[in-house]
């Protein structure tokens, strides 16, 4: 290999091949030969800064102490190191390792094992890398394929993503795709259909697409889904809204939950405030602190509501409880029913029914019925085994013991 070729400060030189290393002093420029023009360096390229290559560049390594601009493709066999500067490539970028202190801009595609940028990355084409680490912002207009993506500030991917683990400190916006693990400190948004294993968002998450599938979702603030969602475990600290069908195992919401379609769970649902479901709710256990509205409610085990329940087709469960001063519109069907103090309900069908002090019901049908003092029954009472009533129970009709209860 020959000795190093040096281009002095401010000088412009035309080269096509360097059988050794190439050094560019500050503000030096290189023009390539051929059509399209290119430069091949057998060794390494050293740039003092503010250097321009009016050609495609091929070399073993590239080291720079300031800004470097490549008007063509840049293909480095091993490592790119740019200290205290930015790298601009107006073609394709290919290297084993890319380290840039400030900014990286690539007009077309990036292919690398690792990409580490202290400031920002903008790539107009596709990006394929094992590990991507960005201190500031990351924007890709094409597809992104990576094992890990770690961004301190904001991320925006305008095409499909295929990422195993994505971590963003601020805001992340993707078009959709397959992202196994998503960890975002602020706001996460997916514009298209998304497949995932885990989503962990500190603030707000928005997911769009006809059919979104995952394993676990944990959102500290608000989760909005425009479309259908299937996820085993969902936990939302504030508000959860699904504009479609929701399927899964367990759901826990601290504030308000709304589903514009059907809700079907194999596990439990717990909502601290208000829960609205346009169609049917199916779950193992349902617990709502405030208001529960749905067309129909079906639970394999328990339904417990602190405030009010409103349905068209009623509630069906093994156990049903409405809290103190609660309200229930629609029939209740359960093996065991407890109506809280001063609560008001309509028709009750059950094996064991308890109405607490000053509760009010329309019709009560059960095997064993217990009615505490001050209760009002505006319709009829029918029972098959036992009726226990305290004093001061107000009845519209005398209770009847029957062989068979109404359905």
mmCIF file of C-alpha atoms in Angstrom:
data_model
loop_
_atom_site.group_PDB
_atom_site.id
_atom_site.type_symbol
_atom_site.label_atom_id
_atom_site.label_comp_id
_atom_site.label_asym_id
_atom_site.label_seq_id
_atom_site.Cartn_x
_atom_site.Cartn_y
_atom_site.Cartn_z
ATOM 1 C CA UNK A 1 0.000 0.000 0.000
ATOM 2 C CA UNK A 2 1.331 3.450 -0.939
ATOM 3 C CA UNK A 3 1.773 6.409 1.359
ATOM 4 C CA UNK A 4 -0.994 8.785 2.405
ATOM 5 C CA UNK A 5 -2.453 11.229 -0.112
ATOM 6 C CA UNK A 6 -3.156 14.672 1.375
ATOM 7 C CA UNK A 7 -5.414 17.463 0.047
ATOM 8 C CA UNK A 8 -4.488 20.817 1.518
ATOM 9 C CA UNK A 9 -6.909 23.275 3.136
ATOM 10 C CA UNK A 10 -9.235 24.888 0.621
ATOM 11 C CA UNK A 11 -7.867 22.755 -2.240
ATOM 12 C CA UNK A 12 -10.028 20.790 -4.715
ATOM 13 C CA UNK A 13 -8.608 17.618 -6.258
ATOM 14 C CA UNK A 14 -9.983 15.057 -8.709
ATOM 15 C CA UNK A 15 -9.301 11.422 -7.786
ATOM 16 C CA UNK A 16 -10.602 8.020 -8.737
ATOM 17 C CA UNK A 17 -8.404 5.655 -6.647
ATOM 18 C CA UNK A 18 -6.072 6.025 -3.673
ATOM 19 C CA UNK A 19 -3.816 3.053 -2.904
ATOM 20 C CA UNK A 20 -3.476 3.960 0.751
ATOM 21 C CA UNK A 21 -4.997 6.547 3.114
ATOM 22 C CA UNK A 22 -6.567 9.873 2.149
ATOM 23 C CA UNK A 23 -6.418 12.987 4.340
ATOM 24 C CA UNK A 24 -8.402 16.171 3.746
ATOM 25 C CA UNK A 25 -7.471 19.396 5.505
ATOM 26 C CA UNK A 26 -10.203 21.882 6.400
ATOM 27 C CA UNK A 27 -12.487 22.984 3.547
ATOM 28 C CA UNK A 28 -10.780 20.607 1.125
ATOM 29 C CA UNK A 29 -12.882 19.041 -1.637
ATOM 30 C CA UNK A 30 -12.707 15.899 -3.764
ATOM 31 C CA UNK A 31 -14.160 15.255 -7.196
ATOM 32 C CA UNK A 32 -14.415 11.709 -8.470
ATOM 33 C CA UNK A 33 -13.952 10.243 -11.915
ATOM 34 C CA UNK A 34 -16.275 8.221 -14.084
ATOM 35 C CA UNK A 35 -19.998 8.371 -14.707
ATOM 36 C CA UNK A 36 -21.370 8.531 -12.135
ATOM 37 C CA UNK A 37 -18.259 9.876 -10.451
ATOM 38 C CA UNK A 38 -16.718 7.789 -7.655
ATOM 39 C CA UNK A 39 -13.656 7.544 -5.456
ATOM 40 C CA UNK A 40 -12.185 4.330 -4.035
ATOM 41 C CA UNK A 41 -9.727 4.511 -1.138
ATOM 42 C CA UNK A 42 -7.858 1.326 -0.288
ATOM 43 C CA UNK A 43 -7.219 2.519 3.261
ATOM 44 C CA UNK A 44 -8.806 5.082 5.542
ATOM 45 C CA UNK A 45 -10.175 8.589 4.979
ATOM 46 C CA UNK A 46 -9.304 11.312 7.529
ATOM 47 C CA UNK A 47 -11.194 14.616 7.397
ATOM 48 C CA UNK A 48 -10.243 17.719 9.360
ATOM 49 C CA UNK A 49 -13.726 19.141 8.722
ATOM 50 C CA UNK A 50 -15.999 21.082 6.398
ATOM 51 C CA UNK A 51 -15.082 18.643 3.638
ATOM 52 C CA UNK A 52 -17.062 17.835 0.501
ATOM 53 C CA UNK A 53 -16.995 14.810 -1.805
ATOM 54 C CA UNK A 54 -18.643 15.424 -5.205
ATOM 55 C CA UNK A 55 -18.830 11.682 -5.867
ATOM 56 C CA UNK A 56 -19.598 8.312 -4.361
ATOM 57 C CA UNK A 57 -16.991 7.189 -1.827
ATOM 58 C CA UNK A 58 -15.698 3.712 -0.935
ATOM 59 C CA UNK A 59 -13.135 3.113 1.853
ATOM 60 C CA UNK A 60 -12.134 0.978 4.860
ATOM 61 C CA UNK A 61 -12.864 3.631 7.538
ATOM 62 C CA UNK A 62 -13.847 7.291 7.658
ATOM 63 C CA UNK A 63 -12.832 9.617 10.508
ATOM 64 C CA UNK A 64 -13.822 13.292 10.670
ATOM 65 C CA UNK A 65 -13.500 16.120 13.185
ATOM 66 C CA UNK A 66 -16.227 18.330 11.701
ATOM 67 C CA UNK A 67 -18.900 18.362 8.984
ATOM 68 C CA UNK A 68 -18.634 16.051 5.958
ATOM 69 C CA UNK A 69 -20.872 16.092 2.873
ATOM 70 C CA UNK A 70 -21.051 13.269 0.314
ATOM 71 C CA UNK A 71 -22.832 13.980 -3.006
ATOM 72 C CA UNK A 72 -23.276 10.307 -3.862
ATOM 73 C CA UNK A 73 -23.159 6.955 -2.069
ATOM 74 C CA UNK A 74 -20.974 6.351 0.959
ATOM 75 C CA UNK A 75 -19.810 2.764 1.523
ATOM 76 C CA UNK A 76 -17.414 2.145 4.405
ATOM 77 C CA UNK A 77 -16.299 -1.384 5.180
ATOM 78 C CA UNK A 78 -15.793 -0.893 8.901
ATOM 79 C CA UNK A 79 -16.449 2.298 10.857
ATOM 80 C CA UNK A 80 -17.571 5.898 10.357
ATOM 81 C CA UNK A 81 -16.588 8.365 13.127
ATOM 82 C CA UNK A 82 -17.649 12.019 12.925
ATOM 83 C CA UNK A 83 -16.720 14.117 15.967
ATOM 84 C CA UNK A 84 -18.260 17.541 16.669
ATOM 85 C CA UNK A 85 -19.981 17.646 13.312
ATOM 86 C CA UNK A 86 -22.641 16.310 10.990
ATOM 87 C CA UNK A 87 -22.608 13.835 8.114
ATOM 88 C CA UNK A 88 -24.717 14.397 5.005
ATOM 89 C CA UNK A 89 -25.009 11.687 2.356
ATOM 90 C CA UNK A 90 -26.990 12.434 -0.801
ATOM 91 C CA UNK A 91 -27.181 8.796 -1.816
ATOM 92 C CA UNK A 92 -27.022 5.475 0.057
ATOM 93 C CA UNK A 93 -25.061 4.933 3.250
ATOM 94 C CA UNK A 94 -23.560 1.536 4.049
ATOM 95 C CA UNK A 95 -21.164 0.772 6.906
ATOM 96 C CA UNK A 96 -20.589 -1.632 9.752
ATOM 97 C CA UNK A 97 -20.656 1.028 12.501
ATOM 98 C CA UNK A 98 -21.771 4.670 12.219
ATOM 99 C CA UNK A 99 -20.977 7.174 15.004
ATOM 100 C CA UNK A 100 -21.887 10.838 14.498
ATOM 101 C CA UNK A 101 -21.812 13.435 17.262
ATOM 102 C CA UNK A 102 -24.280 15.935 15.847
ATOM 103 C CA UNK A 103 -26.503 15.147 12.858
ATOM 104 C CA UNK A 104 -26.871 12.410 10.244
ATOM 105 C CA UNK A 105 -28.782 13.058 7.026
ATOM 106 C CA UNK A 106 -29.150 10.405 4.300
ATOM 107 C CA UNK A 107 -31.056 11.098 1.098
ATOM 108 C CA UNK A 108 -31.672 7.426 0.270
ATOM 109 C CA UNK A 109 -31.131 4.230 2.315
ATOM 110 C CA UNK A 110 -29.036 3.295 5.366
ATOM 111 C CA UNK A 111 -27.611 -0.165 5.986
ATOM 112 C CA UNK A 112 -25.451 -0.727 9.073
ATOM 113 C CA UNK A 113 -24.940 -2.893 12.152
ATOM 114 C CA UNK A 114 -24.946 -0.004 14.639
ATOM 115 C CA UNK A 115 -25.885 3.655 14.244
ATOM 116 C CA UNK A 116 -25.118 6.065 17.098
ATOM 117 C CA UNK A 117 -25.960 9.750 16.686
ATOM 118 C CA UNK A 118 -25.783 12.335 19.448
ATOM 119 C CA UNK A 119 -28.175 14.795 17.811
ATOM 120 C CA UNK A 120 -30.635 13.846 15.076
ATOM 121 C CA UNK A 121 -31.109 11.390 12.214
ATOM 122 C CA UNK A 122 -33.130 12.015 9.086
ATOM 123 C CA UNK A 123 -33.276 9.347 6.396
ATOM 124 C CA UNK A 124 -35.400 9.805 3.286
ATOM 125 C CA UNK A 125 -35.326 6.117 2.334
ATOM 126 C CA UNK A 126 -35.285 2.802 4.203
ATOM 127 C CA UNK A 127 -33.139 2.000 7.222
ATOM 128 C CA UNK A 128 -31.829 -1.456 8.129
ATOM 129 C CA UNK A 129 -29.668 -1.675 11.250
ATOM 130 C CA UNK A 130 -29.241 -3.959 14.236
ATOM 131 C CA UNK A 131 -28.999 -1.177 16.834
ATOM 132 C CA UNK A 132 -29.983 2.486 16.487
ATOM 133 C CA UNK A 133 -29.193 4.967 19.281
ATOM 134 C CA UNK A 134 -30.138 8.641 18.886
ATOM 135 C CA UNK A 135 -29.798 11.342 21.513
ATOM 136 C CA UNK A 136 -32.249 13.803 19.961
ATOM 137 C CA UNK A 137 -34.702 13.097 17.140
ATOM 138 C CA UNK A 138 -35.074 10.314 14.581
ATOM 139 C CA UNK A 139 -37.115 10.655 11.393
ATOM 140 C CA UNK A 140 -37.382 8.011 8.669
ATOM 141 C CA UNK A 141 -39.552 8.401 5.581
ATOM 142 C CA UNK A 142 -39.066 4.790 4.469
ATOM 143 C CA UNK A 143 -39.223 1.415 6.199
ATOM 144 C CA UNK A 144 -37.225 0.819 9.363
ATOM 145 C CA UNK A 145 -35.927 -2.611 10.320
ATOM 146 C CA UNK A 146 -33.927 -2.961 13.532
ATOM 147 C CA UNK A 147 -33.399 -5.016 16.663
ATOM 148 C CA UNK A 148 -33.268 -2.004 18.990
ATOM 149 C CA UNK A 149 -34.145 1.669 18.558
ATOM 150 C CA UNK A 150 -33.329 4.015 21.457
ATOM 151 C CA UNK A 151 -34.207 7.699 21.008
ATOM 152 C CA UNK A 152 -33.878 10.327 23.711
ATOM 153 C CA UNK A 153 -36.258 12.865 22.172
ATOM 154 C CA UNK A 154 -38.739 12.211 19.358
ATOM 155 C CA UNK A 155 -39.218 9.510 16.713
ATOM 156 C CA UNK A 156 -41.204 9.528 13.488
ATOM 157 C CA UNK A 157 -41.389 6.605 11.037
ATOM 158 C CA UNK A 158 -43.523 7.355 7.985
ATOM 159 C CA UNK A 159 -43.570 3.814 6.573
ATOM 160 C CA UNK A 160 -43.792 0.312 8.054
ATOM 161 C CA UNK A 161 -41.587 -0.647 10.995
ATOM 162 C CA UNK A 162 -40.131 -4.014 11.956
ATOM 163 C CA UNK A 163 -38.472 -3.489 15.333
ATOM 164 C CA UNK A 164 -37.863 -5.821 18.253
ATOM 165 C CA UNK A 165 -37.445 -3.155 20.947
ATOM 166 C CA UNK A 166 -38.204 0.575 20.669
ATOM 167 C CA UNK A 167 -37.555 3.066 23.465
ATOM 168 C CA UNK A 168 -38.319 6.786 23.088
ATOM 169 C CA UNK A 169 -38.052 9.412 25.801
ATOM 170 C CA UNK A 170 -40.530 11.903 24.341
ATOM 171 C CA UNK A 171 -42.900 11.422 21.401
ATOM 172 C CA UNK A 172 -43.042 8.493 18.973
ATOM 173 C CA UNK A 173 -45.134 8.348 15.789
ATOM 174 C CA UNK A 174 -45.155 5.287 13.538
ATOM 175 C CA UNK A 175 -47.211 4.288 10.523
ATOM 176 C CA UNK A 176 -47.663 0.710 11.771
ATOM 177 C CA UNK A 177 -46.011 -2.649 11.337
ATOM 178 C CA UNK A 178 -44.517 -5.104 13.836
ATOM 179 C CA UNK A 179 -42.876 -3.704 16.962
ATOM 180 C CA UNK A 180 -42.327 -6.269 19.693
ATOM 181 C CA UNK A 181 -41.660 -3.936 22.654
ATOM 182 C CA UNK A 182 -42.635 -0.256 22.772
ATOM 183 C CA UNK A 183 -41.486 2.002 25.625
ATOM 184 C CA UNK A 184 -42.380 5.702 25.270
ATOM 185 C CA UNK A 185 -42.139 8.324 27.986
ATOM 186 C CA UNK A 186 -44.607 10.823 26.526
ATOM 187 C CA UNK A 187 -46.892 10.273 23.535
ATOM 188 C CA UNK A 188 -47.077 7.253 21.220
ATOM 189 C CA UNK A 189 -49.113 7.149 18.001
ATOM 190 C CA UNK A 190 -49.520 4.453 15.359
ATOM 191 C CA UNK A 191 -51.354 5.549 12.211
ATOM 192 C CA UNK A 192 -51.810 2.043 10.778
ATOM 193 C CA UNK A 193 -52.309 -1.535 11.857
ATOM 194 C CA UNK A 194 -49.898 -2.537 14.609
ATOM 195 C CA UNK A 195 -48.683 -5.892 15.926
ATOM 196 C CA UNK A 196 -46.854 -5.871 19.256
ATOM 197 C CA UNK A 197 -46.051 -7.786 22.407
ATOM 198 C CA UNK A 198 -45.774 -4.967 24.916
ATOM 199 C CA UNK A 199 -46.638 -1.250 24.944
ATOM 200 C CA UNK A 200 -45.556 0.925 27.890
ATOM 201 C CA UNK A 201 -46.416 4.628 27.539
ATOM 202 C CA UNK A 202 -46.174 7.220 30.283
ATOM 203 C CA UNK A 203 -48.630 9.725 28.798
ATOM 204 C CA UNK A 204 -50.937 9.234 25.816
ATOM 205 C CA UNK A 205 -51.145 6.369 23.303
ATOM 206 C CA UNK A 206 -53.125 6.471 20.045
ATOM 207 C CA UNK A 207 -53.482 3.355 17.877
ATOM 208 C CA UNK A 208 -55.240 3.368 14.497
ATOM 209 C CA UNK A 209 -55.977 0.469 12.179
ATOM 210 C CA UNK A 210 -58.706 -2.073 11.501
ATOM 211 C CA UNK A 211 -57.101 -4.908 13.472
ATOM 212 C CA UNK A 212 -54.414 -4.303 16.126
ATOM 213 C CA UNK A 213 -52.959 -7.254 18.040
ATOM 214 C CA UNK A 214 -50.736 -7.493 21.098
ATOM 215 C CA UNK A 215 -49.993 -9.029 24.468
ATOM 216 C CA UNK A 216 -49.695 -6.272 27.090
ATOM 217 C CA UNK A 217 -50.502 -2.548 27.215
ATOM 218 C CA UNK A 218 -49.661 -0.187 30.089
ATOM 219 C CA UNK A 219 -50.545 3.503 29.595
ATOM 220 C CA UNK A 220 -50.250 6.055 32.367
ATOM 221 C CA UNK A 221 -52.687 8.606 30.920
ATOM 222 C CA UNK A 222 -54.972 8.051 27.930
ATOM 223 C CA UNK A 223 -55.296 5.214 25.405
ATOM 224 C CA UNK A 224 -57.260 5.765 22.176
ATOM 225 C CA UNK A 225 -57.832 2.988 19.637
ATOM 226 C CA UNK A 226 -59.504 3.818 16.319
ATOM 227 C CA UNK A 227 -60.354 0.327 15.120
ATOM 228 C CA UNK A 228 -60.406 -3.050 16.825
ATOM 229 C CA UNK A 229 -57.923 -4.234 19.437
ATOM 230 C CA UNK A 230 -56.957 -7.657 20.729
ATOM 231 C CA UNK A 231 -54.599 -7.692 23.731
ATOM 232 C CA UNK A 232 -54.273 -10.036 26.695
ATOM 233 C CA UNK A 233 -53.526 -7.510 29.431
ATOM 234 C CA UNK A 234 -54.459 -3.808 29.348
ATOM 235 C CA UNK A 235 -53.891 -1.241 32.102
ATOM 236 C CA UNK A 236 -54.714 2.462 31.669
ATOM 237 C CA UNK A 237 -54.358 5.076 34.379
ATOM 238 C CA UNK A 238 -56.835 7.593 32.978
ATOM 239 C CA UNK A 239 -59.106 7.248 29.930
ATOM 240 C CA UNK A 240 -59.461 4.284 27.556
ATOM 241 C CA UNK A 241 -61.521 4.557 24.337
ATOM 242 C CA UNK A 242 -61.870 1.869 21.655
ATOM 243 C CA UNK A 243 -63.682 2.811 18.453
ATOM 244 C CA UNK A 244 -64.378 -0.802 17.542
ATOM 245 C CA UNK A 245 -64.290 -4.263 19.085
ATOM 246 C CA UNK A 246 -62.110 -5.084 22.108
ATOM 247 C CA UNK A 247 -60.954 -8.626 22.924
ATOM 248 C CA UNK A 248 -58.499 -9.919 25.501
ATOM 249 C CA UNK A 249 -58.075 -11.245 29.005
ATOM 250 C CA UNK A 250 -57.781 -8.563 31.715
ATOM 251 C CA UNK A 251 -58.480 -4.812 31.597
ATOM 252 C CA UNK A 252 -57.893 -2.264 34.363
ATOM 253 C CA UNK A 253 -58.746 1.434 33.933
ATOM 254 C CA UNK A 254 -58.347 4.073 36.605
ATOM 255 C CA UNK A 255 -60.773 6.607 35.136
ATOM 256 C CA UNK A 256 -63.190 6.228 32.228
ATOM 257 C CA UNK A 257 -63.565 3.483 29.629
ATOM 258 C CA UNK A 258 -65.617 3.533 26.421
ATOM 259 C CA UNK A 259 -65.993 0.815 23.774
ATOM 260 C CA UNK A 260 -68.010 1.623 20.647
ATOM 261 C CA UNK A 261 -68.298 -2.045 19.673
ATOM 262 C CA UNK A 262 -68.359 -5.326 21.563
ATOM 263 C CA UNK A 263 -66.228 -6.102 24.623
ATOM 264 C CA UNK A 264 -65.207 -9.731 25.068
ATOM 265 C CA UNK A 265 -62.753 -10.772 27.792
ATOM 266 C CA UNK A 266 -61.783 -14.117 29.245
ATOM 267 C CA UNK A 267 -60.582 -12.502 32.483
ATOM 268 C CA UNK A 268 -61.486 -9.540 34.682
ATOM 269 C CA UNK A 269 -62.313 -5.908 34.044
ATOM 270 C CA UNK A 270 -61.967 -3.151 36.621
ATOM 271 C CA UNK A 271 -62.871 0.495 35.987
ATOM 272 C CA UNK A 272 -62.548 3.168 38.639
ATOM 273 C CA UNK A 273 -65.012 5.644 37.164
ATOM 274 C CA UNK A 274 -67.408 5.271 34.239
ATOM 275 C CA UNK A 275 -67.660 2.450 31.701
ATOM 276 C CA UNK A 276 -69.693 2.634 28.477
ATOM 277 C CA UNK A 277 -70.019 -0.224 25.974
ATOM 278 C CA UNK A 278 -72.264 0.150 22.946
ATOM 279 C CA UNK A 279 -72.891 -3.584 22.533
ATOM 280 C CA UNK A 280 -72.431 -6.599 24.831
ATOM 281 C CA UNK A 281 -69.909 -7.003 27.651
ATOM 282 C CA UNK A 282 -68.585 -10.497 28.284
ATOM 283 C CA UNK A 283 -66.047 -11.131 31.061
ATOM 284 C CA UNK A 284 -65.265 -13.308 34.046
ATOM 285 C CA UNK A 285 -65.544 -10.553 36.674
ATOM 286 C CA UNK A 286 -66.689 -6.940 36.234
ATOM 287 C CA UNK A 287 -66.034 -4.238 38.815
ATOM 288 C CA UNK A 288 -66.933 -0.582 38.213
ATOM 289 C CA UNK A 289 -66.615 2.167 40.804
ATOM 290 C CA UNK A 290 -69.067 4.587 39.207
ATOM 291 C CA UNK A 291 -71.344 4.125 36.182
ATOM 292 C CA UNK A 292 -71.742 1.075 33.932
ATOM 293 C CA UNK A 293 -73.719 1.370 30.673
ATOM 294 C CA UNK A 294 -74.062 -1.385 28.060
ATOM 295 C CA UNK A 295 -76.603 -3.078 25.853
ATOM 296 C CA UNK A 296 -76.095 -6.356 27.723
ATOM 297 C CA UNK A 297 -73.769 -7.503 30.518
ATOM 298 C CA UNK A 298 -72.670 -11.123 30.948
ATOM 299 C CA UNK A 299 -70.190 -12.276 33.599
ATOM 300 C CA UNK A 300 -69.065 -15.802 34.435
ATOM 301 C CA UNK A 301 -68.629 -14.821 38.091
ATOM 302 C CA UNK A 302 -69.144 -11.361 39.652
ATOM 303 C CA UNK A 303 -70.563 -7.964 38.657
ATOM 304 C CA UNK A 304 -70.026 -5.220 41.251
ATOM 305 C CA UNK A 305 -70.934 -1.583 40.599
ATOM 306 C CA UNK A 306 -70.693 1.320 43.003
ATOM 307 C CA UNK A 307 -72.888 3.858 41.228
ATOM 308 C CA UNK A 308 -75.378 2.952 38.503
ATOM 309 C CA UNK A 309 -76.038 0.344 35.811
ATOM 310 C CA UNK A 310 -78.040 0.934 32.646
ATOM 311 C CA UNK A 311 -78.732 -1.795 30.083
ATOM 312 C CA UNK A 312 -81.261 -2.724 27.414
ATOM 313 C CA UNK A 313 -81.094 -6.507 27.844
ATOM 314 C CA UNK A 314 -80.012 -6.693 31.467
ATOM 315 C CA UNK A 315 -77.236 -8.162 33.603
ATOM 316 C CA UNK A 316 -76.443 -11.862 33.928
ATOM 317 C CA UNK A 317 -73.897 -13.230 36.447
ATOM 318 C CA UNK A 318 -73.389 -15.610 39.338
ATOM 319 C CA UNK A 319 -73.119 -12.678 41.745
ATOM 320 C CA UNK A 320 -74.374 -9.108 41.375
ATOM 321 C CA UNK A 321 -73.943 -6.176 43.762
ATOM 322 C CA UNK A 322 -75.026 -2.549 43.442
ATOM 323 C CA UNK A 323 -73.645 -0.079 45.995
ATOM 324 C CA UNK A 324 -75.281 2.366 48.382
ATOM 325 C CA UNK A 325 -77.726 4.739 46.631
ATOM 326 C CA UNK A 326 -77.001 2.989 43.351
ATOM 327 C CA UNK A 327 -79.349 2.753 40.370
ATOM 328 C CA UNK A 328 -80.027 -0.146 38.009
ATOM 329 C CA UNK A 329 -82.081 0.157 34.801
ATOM 330 C CA UNK A 330 -82.703 -3.216 33.198
ATOM 331 C CA UNK A 331 -83.290 -6.703 34.617
ATOM 332 C CA UNK A 332 -80.824 -8.395 36.986
ATOM 333 C CA UNK A 333 -80.278 -12.168 36.706
ATOM 334 C CA UNK A 334 -77.814 -13.774 39.121
ATOM 335 C CA UNK A 335 -77.512 -16.629 41.587
ATOM 336 C CA UNK A 336 -76.835 -14.155 44.396
ATOM 337 C CA UNK A 337 -77.937 -10.510 44.349
ATOM 338 C CA UNK A 338 -77.166 -7.773 46.876
ATOM 339 C CA UNK A 339 -78.908 -4.407 46.529
ATOM 340 C CA UNK A 340 -77.183 -1.726 48.610
ATOM 341 C CA UNK A 341 -78.774 0.698 51.060
ATOM 342 C CA UNK A 342 -81.128 3.230 49.442
ATOM 343 C CA UNK A 343 -80.434 1.795 45.994
ATOM 344 C CA UNK A 344 -83.112 1.648 43.293
ATOM 345 C CA UNK A 345 -83.488 -1.229 40.840
ATOM 346 C CA UNK A 346 -86.083 -2.707 38.520
ATOM 347 C CA UNK A 347 -86.650 -6.484 38.135
ATOM 348 C CA UNK A 348 -84.506 -9.027 40.018
ATOM 349 C CA UNK A 349 -84.241 -12.738 39.211
ATOM 350 C CA UNK A 350 -82.043 -14.860 41.498
ATOM 351 C CA UNK A 351 -81.572 -17.753 43.878
ATOM 352 C CA UNK A 352 -80.587 -15.634 46.902
ATOM 353 C CA UNK A 353 -81.620 -11.960 46.938
ATOM 354 C CA UNK A 354 -80.795 -9.385 49.641
ATOM 355 C CA UNK A 355 -82.222 -5.859 49.684
ATOM 356 C CA UNK A 356 -80.447 -3.621 52.175
ATOM 357 C CA UNK A 357 -82.027 -0.865 54.267
ATOM 358 C CA UNK A 358 -84.401 1.474 52.325
ATOM 359 C CA UNK A 359 -83.663 -0.088 48.940
ATOM 360 C CA UNK A 360 -86.322 0.009 46.236
ATOM 361 C CA UNK A 361 -87.242 -2.562 43.573
ATOM 362 C CA UNK A 362 -90.006 -3.182 41.090
ATOM 363 C CA UNK A 363 -90.356 -6.984 40.932
ATOM 364 C CA UNK A 364 -88.382 -9.531 42.955
ATOM 365 C CA UNK A 365 -88.241 -13.233 41.994
ATOM 366 C CA UNK A 366 -86.046 -15.621 43.986
ATOM 367 C CA UNK A 367 -85.648 -18.810 45.941
ATOM 368 C CA UNK A 368 -84.516 -17.124 49.173
ATOM 369 C CA UNK A 369 -85.334 -13.409 49.580
ATOM 370 C CA UNK A 370 -84.248 -11.133 52.422
ATOM 371 C CA UNK A 371 -85.676 -7.602 52.654
ATOM 372 C CA UNK A 372 -84.468 -5.140 55.288
ATOM 373 C CA UNK A 373 -86.503 -2.344 56.907
ATOM 374 C CA UNK A 374 -87.580 0.701 54.928
ATOM 375 C CA UNK A 375 -87.519 -1.086 51.547
ATOM 376 C CA UNK A 376 -90.131 -0.441 48.840
ATOM 377 C CA UNK A 377 -91.353 -3.112 46.424
ATOM 378 C CA UNK A 378 -93.427 -1.427 43.711
ATOM 379 C CA UNK A 379 -94.469 -4.624 41.881
ATOM 380 C CA UNK A 380 -94.606 -8.216 43.066
ATOM 381 C CA UNK A 381 -92.573 -10.663 45.133
ATOM 382 C CA UNK A 382 -92.474 -14.351 44.224
ATOM 383 C CA UNK A 383 -90.306 -16.914 46.009
ATOM 384 C CA UNK A 384 -89.975 -20.701 46.109
ATOM 385 C CA UNK A 385 -88.263 -21.414 49.452
ATOM 386 C CA UNK A 386 -88.050 -18.591 52.010
ATOM 387 C CA UNK A 387 -88.925 -14.915 52.460
ATOM 388 C CA UNK A 388 -87.477 -12.860 55.328
ATOM 389 C CA UNK A 389 -88.753 -9.306 55.824
ATOM 390 C CA UNK A 390 -88.015 -6.786 58.558
ATOM 391 C CA UNK A 391 -90.507 -4.245 59.821
ATOM 392 C CA UNK A 392 -91.552 -1.237 57.733
ATOM 393 C CA UNK A 393 -91.326 -2.883 54.345
ATOM 394 C CA UNK A 394 -93.673 -1.212 51.841
ATOM 395 C CA UNK A 395 -95.369 -3.632 49.461
ATOM 396 C CA UNK A 396 -97.638 -2.961 46.465
ATOM 397 C CA UNK A 397 -98.810 -6.583 46.536
ATOM 398 C CA UNK A 398 -98.694 -9.426 48.999
ATOM 399 C CA UNK A 399 -95.746 -11.811 48.401
ATOM 400 C CA UNK A 400 -96.480 -15.192 46.800
ATOM 401 C CA UNK A 401 -94.797 -18.495 47.396
ATOM 402 C CA UNK A 402 -94.737 -20.380 44.092
ATOM 403 C CA UNK A 403 -93.452 -23.661 42.726
ATOM 404 C CA UNK A 404 -91.750 -22.052 39.732
ATOM 405 C CA UNK A 405 -90.305 -18.593 39.181
ATOM 406 C CA UNK A 406 -90.778 -16.435 36.061
ATOM 407 C CA UNK A 407 -87.885 -16.549 33.605
#
